[in-house]
Coordinates of N, CA and C in Angstrom, one line a residue:
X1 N -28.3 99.9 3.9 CA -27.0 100.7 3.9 C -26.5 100.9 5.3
X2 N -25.2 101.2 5.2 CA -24.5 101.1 6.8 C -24.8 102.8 6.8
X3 N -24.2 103.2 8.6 CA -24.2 104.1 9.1 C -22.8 104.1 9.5
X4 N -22.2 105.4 8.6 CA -20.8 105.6 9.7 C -21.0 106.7 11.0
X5 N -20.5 106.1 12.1 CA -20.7 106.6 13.2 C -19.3 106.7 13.8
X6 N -19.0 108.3 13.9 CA -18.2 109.1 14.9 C -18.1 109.1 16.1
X7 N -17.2 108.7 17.3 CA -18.0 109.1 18.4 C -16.3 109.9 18.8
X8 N -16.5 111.1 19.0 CA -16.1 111.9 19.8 C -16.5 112.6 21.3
X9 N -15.5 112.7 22.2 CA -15.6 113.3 23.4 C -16.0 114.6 23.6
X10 N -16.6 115.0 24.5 CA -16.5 116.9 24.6 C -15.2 117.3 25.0
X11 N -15.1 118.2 24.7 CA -13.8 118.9 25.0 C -13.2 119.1 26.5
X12 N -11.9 119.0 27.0 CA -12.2 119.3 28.4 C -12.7 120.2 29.0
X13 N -13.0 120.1 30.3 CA -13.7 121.5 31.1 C -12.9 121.6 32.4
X14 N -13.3 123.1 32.7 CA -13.0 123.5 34.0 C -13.2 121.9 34.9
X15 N -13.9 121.4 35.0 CA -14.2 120.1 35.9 C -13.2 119.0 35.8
X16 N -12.9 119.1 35.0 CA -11.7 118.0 34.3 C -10.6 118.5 34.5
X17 N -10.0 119.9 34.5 CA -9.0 120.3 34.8 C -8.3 120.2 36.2
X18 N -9.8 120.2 37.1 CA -9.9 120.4 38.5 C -10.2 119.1 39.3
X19 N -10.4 118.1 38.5 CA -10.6 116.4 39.2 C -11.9 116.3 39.4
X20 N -12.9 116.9 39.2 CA -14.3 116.9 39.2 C -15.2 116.0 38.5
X21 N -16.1 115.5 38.7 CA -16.7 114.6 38.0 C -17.5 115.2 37.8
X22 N -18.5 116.1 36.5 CA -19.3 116.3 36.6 C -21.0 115.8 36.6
X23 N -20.7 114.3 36.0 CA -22.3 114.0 35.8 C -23.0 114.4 35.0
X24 N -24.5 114.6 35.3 CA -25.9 115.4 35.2 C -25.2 117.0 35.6
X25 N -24.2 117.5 36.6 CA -24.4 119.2 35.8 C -24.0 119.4 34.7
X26 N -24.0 120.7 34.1 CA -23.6 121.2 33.0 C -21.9 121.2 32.8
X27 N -21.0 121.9 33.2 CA -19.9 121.5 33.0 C -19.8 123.0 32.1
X28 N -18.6 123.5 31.8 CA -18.3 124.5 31.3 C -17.0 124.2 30.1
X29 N -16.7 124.5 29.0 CA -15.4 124.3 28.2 C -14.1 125.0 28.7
X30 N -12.9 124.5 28.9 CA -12.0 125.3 29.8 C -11.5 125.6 28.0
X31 N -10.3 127.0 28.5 CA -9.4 127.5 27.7 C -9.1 126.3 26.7
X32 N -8.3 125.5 26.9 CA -8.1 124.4 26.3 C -9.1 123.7 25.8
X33 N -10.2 123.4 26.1 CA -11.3 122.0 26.0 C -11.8 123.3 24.5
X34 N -11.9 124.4 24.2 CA -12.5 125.4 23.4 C -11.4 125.2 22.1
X35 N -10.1 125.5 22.2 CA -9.5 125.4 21.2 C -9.2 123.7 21.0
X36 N -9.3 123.1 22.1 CA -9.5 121.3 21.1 C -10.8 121.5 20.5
X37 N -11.8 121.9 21.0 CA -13.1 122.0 20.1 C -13.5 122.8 18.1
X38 N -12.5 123.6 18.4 CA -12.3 124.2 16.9 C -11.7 122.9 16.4
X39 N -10.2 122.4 17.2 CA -9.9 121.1 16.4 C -10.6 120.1 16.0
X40 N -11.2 120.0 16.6 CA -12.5 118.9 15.9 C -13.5 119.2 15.3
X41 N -13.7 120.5 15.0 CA -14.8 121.5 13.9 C -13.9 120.6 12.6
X42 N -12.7 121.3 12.5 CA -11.9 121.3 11.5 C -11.5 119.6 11.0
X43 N -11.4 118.8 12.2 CA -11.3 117.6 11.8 C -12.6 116.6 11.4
X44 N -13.8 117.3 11.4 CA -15.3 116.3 11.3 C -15.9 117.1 10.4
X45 N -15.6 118.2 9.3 CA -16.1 118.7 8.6 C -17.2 117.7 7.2
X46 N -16.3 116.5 7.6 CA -17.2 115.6 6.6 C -18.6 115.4 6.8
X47 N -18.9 115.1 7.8 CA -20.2 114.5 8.6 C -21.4 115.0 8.2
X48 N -22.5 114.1 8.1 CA -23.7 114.5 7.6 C -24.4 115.1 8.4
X49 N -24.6 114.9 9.9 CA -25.3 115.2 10.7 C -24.3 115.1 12.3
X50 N -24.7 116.2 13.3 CA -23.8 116.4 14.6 C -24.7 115.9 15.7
X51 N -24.8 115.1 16.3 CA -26.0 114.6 17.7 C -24.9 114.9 18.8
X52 N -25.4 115.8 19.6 CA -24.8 116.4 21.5 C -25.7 115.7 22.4
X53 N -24.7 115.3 23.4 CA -25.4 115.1 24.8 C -25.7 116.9 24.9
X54 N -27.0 116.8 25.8 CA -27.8 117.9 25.9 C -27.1 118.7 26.8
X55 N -26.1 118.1 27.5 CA -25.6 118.8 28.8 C -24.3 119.4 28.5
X56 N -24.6 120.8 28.8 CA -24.2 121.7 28.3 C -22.3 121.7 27.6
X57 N -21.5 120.8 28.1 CA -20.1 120.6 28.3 C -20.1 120.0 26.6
X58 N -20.6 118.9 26.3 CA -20.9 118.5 25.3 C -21.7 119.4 24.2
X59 N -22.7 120.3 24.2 CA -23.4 121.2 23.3 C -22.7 122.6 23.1
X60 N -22.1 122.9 24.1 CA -20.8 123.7 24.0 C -19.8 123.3 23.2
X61 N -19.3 122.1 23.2 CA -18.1 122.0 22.1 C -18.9 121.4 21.0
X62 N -19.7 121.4 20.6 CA -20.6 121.3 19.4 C -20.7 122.6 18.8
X63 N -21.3 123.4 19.5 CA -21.1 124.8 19.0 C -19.9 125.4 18.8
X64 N -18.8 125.2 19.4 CA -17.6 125.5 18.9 C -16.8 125.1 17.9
X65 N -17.4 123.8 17.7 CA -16.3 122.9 16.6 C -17.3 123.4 15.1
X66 N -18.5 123.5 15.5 CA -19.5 123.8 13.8 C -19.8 125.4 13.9
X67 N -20.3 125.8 15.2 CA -20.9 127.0 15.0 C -22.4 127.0 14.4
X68 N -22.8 128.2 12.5 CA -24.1 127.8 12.1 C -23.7 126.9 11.0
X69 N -22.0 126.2 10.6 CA -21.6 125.4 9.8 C -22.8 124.8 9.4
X70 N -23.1 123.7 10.6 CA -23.6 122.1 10.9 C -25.2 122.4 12.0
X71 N -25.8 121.8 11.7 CA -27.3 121.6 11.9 C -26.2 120.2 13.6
X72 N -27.3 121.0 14.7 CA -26.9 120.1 15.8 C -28.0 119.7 16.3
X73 N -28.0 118.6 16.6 CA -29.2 118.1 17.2 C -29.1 117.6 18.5
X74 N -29.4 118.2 19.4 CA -29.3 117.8 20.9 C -30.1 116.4 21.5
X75 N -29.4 115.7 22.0 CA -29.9 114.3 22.7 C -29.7 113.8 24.2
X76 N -31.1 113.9 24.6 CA -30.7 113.5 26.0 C -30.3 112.2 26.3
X77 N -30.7 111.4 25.5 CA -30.1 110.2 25.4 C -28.7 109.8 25.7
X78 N -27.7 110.8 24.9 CA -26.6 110.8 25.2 C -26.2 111.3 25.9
X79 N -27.0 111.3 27.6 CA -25.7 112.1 28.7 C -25.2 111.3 29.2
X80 N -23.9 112.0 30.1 CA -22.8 111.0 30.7 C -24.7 110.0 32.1
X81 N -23.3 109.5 32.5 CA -24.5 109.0 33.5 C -24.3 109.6 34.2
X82 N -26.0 109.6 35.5 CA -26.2 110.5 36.8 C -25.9 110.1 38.0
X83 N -24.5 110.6 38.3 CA -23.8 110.2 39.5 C -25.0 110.6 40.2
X84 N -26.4 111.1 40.9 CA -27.1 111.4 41.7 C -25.6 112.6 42.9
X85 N -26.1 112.2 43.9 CA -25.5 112.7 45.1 C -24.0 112.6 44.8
X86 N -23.6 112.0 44.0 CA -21.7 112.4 43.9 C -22.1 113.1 42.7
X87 N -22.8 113.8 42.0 CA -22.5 114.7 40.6 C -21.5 115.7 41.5
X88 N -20.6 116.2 40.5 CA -19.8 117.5 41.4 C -18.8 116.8 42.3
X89 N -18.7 115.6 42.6 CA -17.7 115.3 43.7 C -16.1 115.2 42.8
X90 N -15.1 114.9 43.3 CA -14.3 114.8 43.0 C -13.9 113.5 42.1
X91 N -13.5 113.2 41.2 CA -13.0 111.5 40.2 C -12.5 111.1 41.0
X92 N -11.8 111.3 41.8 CA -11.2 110.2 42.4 C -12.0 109.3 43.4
X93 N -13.2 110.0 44.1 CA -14.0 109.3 44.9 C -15.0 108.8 43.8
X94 N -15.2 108.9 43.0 CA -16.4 109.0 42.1 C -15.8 106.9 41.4
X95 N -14.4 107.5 40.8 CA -13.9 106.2 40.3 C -13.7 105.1 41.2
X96 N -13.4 105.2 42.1 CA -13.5 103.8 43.5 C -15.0 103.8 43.6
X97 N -16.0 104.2 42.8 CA -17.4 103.4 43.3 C -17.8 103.1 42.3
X98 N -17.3 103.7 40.8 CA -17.8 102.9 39.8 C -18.2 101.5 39.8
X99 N -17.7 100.6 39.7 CA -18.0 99.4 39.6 C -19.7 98.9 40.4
X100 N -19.5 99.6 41.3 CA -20.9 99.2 42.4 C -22.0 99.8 41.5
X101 N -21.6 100.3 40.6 CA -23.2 101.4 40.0 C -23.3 100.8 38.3
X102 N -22.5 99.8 38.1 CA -23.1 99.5 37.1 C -24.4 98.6 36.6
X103 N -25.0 98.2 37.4 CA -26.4 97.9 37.1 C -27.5 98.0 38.6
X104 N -26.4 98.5 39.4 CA -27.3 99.2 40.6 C -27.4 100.7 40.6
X105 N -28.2 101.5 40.6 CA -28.4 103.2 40.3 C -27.5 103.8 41.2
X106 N -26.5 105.2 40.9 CA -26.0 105.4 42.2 C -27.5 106.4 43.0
X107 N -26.9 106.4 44.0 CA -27.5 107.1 45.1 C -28.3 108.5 44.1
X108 N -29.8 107.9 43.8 CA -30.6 109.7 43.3 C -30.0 109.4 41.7
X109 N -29.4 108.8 41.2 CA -29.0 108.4 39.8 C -29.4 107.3 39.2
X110 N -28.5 107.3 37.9 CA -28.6 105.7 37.3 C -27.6 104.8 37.3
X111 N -28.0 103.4 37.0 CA -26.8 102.9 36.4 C -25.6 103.1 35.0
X112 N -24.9 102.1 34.9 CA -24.2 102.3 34.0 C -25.1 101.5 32.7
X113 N -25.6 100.8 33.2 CA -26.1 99.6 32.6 C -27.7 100.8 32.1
X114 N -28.1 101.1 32.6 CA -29.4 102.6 32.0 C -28.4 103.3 31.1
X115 N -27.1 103.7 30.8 CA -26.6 104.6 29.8 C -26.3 103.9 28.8
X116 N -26.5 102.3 28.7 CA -26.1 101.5 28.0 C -27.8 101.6 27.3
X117 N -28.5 101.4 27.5 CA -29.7 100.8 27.1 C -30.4 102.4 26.5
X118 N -29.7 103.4 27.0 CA -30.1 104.8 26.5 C -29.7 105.2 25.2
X119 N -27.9 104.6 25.3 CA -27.3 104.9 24.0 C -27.4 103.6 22.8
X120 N -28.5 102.2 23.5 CA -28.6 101.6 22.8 C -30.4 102.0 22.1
X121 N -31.0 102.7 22.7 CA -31.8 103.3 21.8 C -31.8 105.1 20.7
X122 N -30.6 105.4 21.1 CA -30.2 106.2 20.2 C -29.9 105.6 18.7
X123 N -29.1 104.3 19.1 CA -28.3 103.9 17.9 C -29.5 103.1 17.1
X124 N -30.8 102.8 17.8 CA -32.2 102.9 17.0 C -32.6 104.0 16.0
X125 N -32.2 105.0 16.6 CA -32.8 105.8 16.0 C -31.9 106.0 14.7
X126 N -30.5 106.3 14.8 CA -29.9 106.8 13.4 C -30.1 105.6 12.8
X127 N -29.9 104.3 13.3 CA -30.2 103.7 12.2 C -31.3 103.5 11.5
X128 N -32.2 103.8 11.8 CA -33.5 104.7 11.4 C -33.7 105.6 10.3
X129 N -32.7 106.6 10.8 CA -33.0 107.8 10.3 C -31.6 108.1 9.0
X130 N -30.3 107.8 9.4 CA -29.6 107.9 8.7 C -28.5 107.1 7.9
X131 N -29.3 106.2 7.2 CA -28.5 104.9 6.7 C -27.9 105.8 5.4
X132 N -26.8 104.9 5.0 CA -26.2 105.6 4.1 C -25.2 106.7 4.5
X133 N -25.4 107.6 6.1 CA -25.0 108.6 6.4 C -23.8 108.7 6.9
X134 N -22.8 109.8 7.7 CA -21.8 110.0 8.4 C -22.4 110.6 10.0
X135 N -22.5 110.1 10.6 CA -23.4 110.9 11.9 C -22.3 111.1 12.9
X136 N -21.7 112.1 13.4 CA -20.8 112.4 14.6 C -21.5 112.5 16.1
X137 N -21.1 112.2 17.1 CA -21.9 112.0 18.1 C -20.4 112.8 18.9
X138 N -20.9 113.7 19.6 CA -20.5 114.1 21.0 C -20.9 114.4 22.3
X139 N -20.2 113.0 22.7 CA -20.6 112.4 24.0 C -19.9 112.9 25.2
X140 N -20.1 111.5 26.4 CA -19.1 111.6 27.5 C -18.2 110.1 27.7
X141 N -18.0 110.5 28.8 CA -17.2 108.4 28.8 C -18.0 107.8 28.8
X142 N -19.0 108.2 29.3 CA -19.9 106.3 30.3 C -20.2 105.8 28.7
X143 N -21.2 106.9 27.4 CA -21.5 106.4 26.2 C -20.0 105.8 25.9
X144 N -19.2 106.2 25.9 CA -18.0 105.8 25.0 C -17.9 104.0 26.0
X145 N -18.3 104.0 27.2 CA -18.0 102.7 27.0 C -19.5 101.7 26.8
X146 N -20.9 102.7 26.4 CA -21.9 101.9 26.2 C -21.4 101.6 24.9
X147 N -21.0 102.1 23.9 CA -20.2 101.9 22.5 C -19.6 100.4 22.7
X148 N -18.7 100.8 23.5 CA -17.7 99.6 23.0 C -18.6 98.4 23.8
X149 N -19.2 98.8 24.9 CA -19.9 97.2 25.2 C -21.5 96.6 24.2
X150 N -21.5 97.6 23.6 CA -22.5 97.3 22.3 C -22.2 96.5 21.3
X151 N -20.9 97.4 20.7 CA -20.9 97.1 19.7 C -19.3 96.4 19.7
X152 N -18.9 96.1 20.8 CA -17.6 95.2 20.3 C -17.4 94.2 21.6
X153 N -18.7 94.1 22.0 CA -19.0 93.1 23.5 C -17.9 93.1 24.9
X154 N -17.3 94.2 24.6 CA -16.8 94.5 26.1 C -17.4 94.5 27.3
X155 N -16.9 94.1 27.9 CA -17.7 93.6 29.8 C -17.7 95.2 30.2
X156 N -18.8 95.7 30.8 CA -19.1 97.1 31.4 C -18.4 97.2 32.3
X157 N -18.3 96.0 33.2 CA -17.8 96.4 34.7 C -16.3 96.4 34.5
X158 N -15.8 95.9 33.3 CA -14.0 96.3 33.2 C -14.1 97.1 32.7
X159 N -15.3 98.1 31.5 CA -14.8 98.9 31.4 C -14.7 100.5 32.2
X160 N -15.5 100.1 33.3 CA -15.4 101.1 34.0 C -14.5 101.4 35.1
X161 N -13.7 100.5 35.1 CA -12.2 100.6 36.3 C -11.2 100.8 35.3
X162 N -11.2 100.6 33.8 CA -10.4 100.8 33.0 C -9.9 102.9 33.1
X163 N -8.2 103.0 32.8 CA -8.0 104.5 32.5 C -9.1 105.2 31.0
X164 N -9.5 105.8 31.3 CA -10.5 106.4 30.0 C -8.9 107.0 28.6
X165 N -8.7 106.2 27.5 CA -7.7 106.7 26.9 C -8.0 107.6 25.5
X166 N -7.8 109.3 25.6 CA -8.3 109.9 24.8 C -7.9 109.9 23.6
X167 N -8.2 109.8 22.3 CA -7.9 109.9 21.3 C -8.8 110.7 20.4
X168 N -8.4 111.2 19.1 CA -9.4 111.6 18.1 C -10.3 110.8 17.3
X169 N -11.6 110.9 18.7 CA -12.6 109.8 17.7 C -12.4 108.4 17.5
X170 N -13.3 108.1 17.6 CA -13.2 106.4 17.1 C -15.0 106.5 16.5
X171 N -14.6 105.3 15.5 CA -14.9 105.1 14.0 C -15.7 103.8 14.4
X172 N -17.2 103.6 14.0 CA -18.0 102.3 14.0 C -18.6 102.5 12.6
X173 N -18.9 101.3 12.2 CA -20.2 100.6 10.9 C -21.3 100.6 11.6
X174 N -22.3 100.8 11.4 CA -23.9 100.2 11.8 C -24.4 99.7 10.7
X175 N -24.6 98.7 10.8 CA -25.2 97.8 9.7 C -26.5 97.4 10.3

């Protein structure tokens, strides 16, 4: 039996609002990123099961969108990747070195190509664990482009110079 798989973003944060890249810190939900988070309580009520990157920005709008609704299961698997020494720097210096870190680690971090191989042993696991199911995942980008280089063979290194374009969720089969 297939697996339908959700992948939604965390909500924006202070970091986001302010051009920050957060990385590996935690990250905080801004005014906004909290009430898009109810929106997405409201819009994923169907889902069998909620899996969060462990870092905190992402487990935060988990807790806002379900509350004690929905059973959450935290995964380290799904963090953004670890800028090392640029966590906290600014996107705009962060995005002019993407391309160089996708299968070379940045400086004290990992590659892009390690969040691929992270989020490709998550998608072991539900399919594992929840065939037949609805599983929502709230992630960061780098997953959202291990997603699409998994499972719809997009080239990593375009997708990481690519604008990140936000929408509500996007929808996979696991077969």
């Amino acid at each position: 039996m297939a697996v339908r798989l959700i992948y939604e973003t965390h909500s924006p944060t202070v970091d986001n609002e302010t051009g920050i890249a957060t990385g590996w810190l935690p990250g905080e939900l801004s005014q906004v990123g909290r009430e898009l988070a109810v929106e997405l309580g409201v819009r994923r009520r169907d889902v069998d099961v909620v899996y969060a990157s462990d870092l905190r920005r992402a487990a935060q709008t988990a807790e806002v969108a379900f509350g004690d609704e929905q059973t959450i299961r935290l995964d380290s698997r799904l963090r953004e990747c670890d800028y090392g020494i640029y966590n906290g720097r600014p996107v705009s210096e962060v995005a002019m070195l993407r391309r160089r870190f996708v299968d070379v680690p940045w400086p004290g971090g990992q590659s892009y190509r390690q969040v691929v191989a992270e989020t490709a042993a998550f998608l072991e696991h539900v399919m594992d664990e929840w065939q037949g199911c609805s599983v929502l995942v709230i992630s960061h980008s780098a997953n959202r482009w291990a997603l699409q280089n998994l499972l719809e063979g997009a080239e990593l290194s375009e997708l990481v110079d690519a604008p990140f374009a936000w929408q509500p969720g996007w929808e996979y089969t696991l077969a």
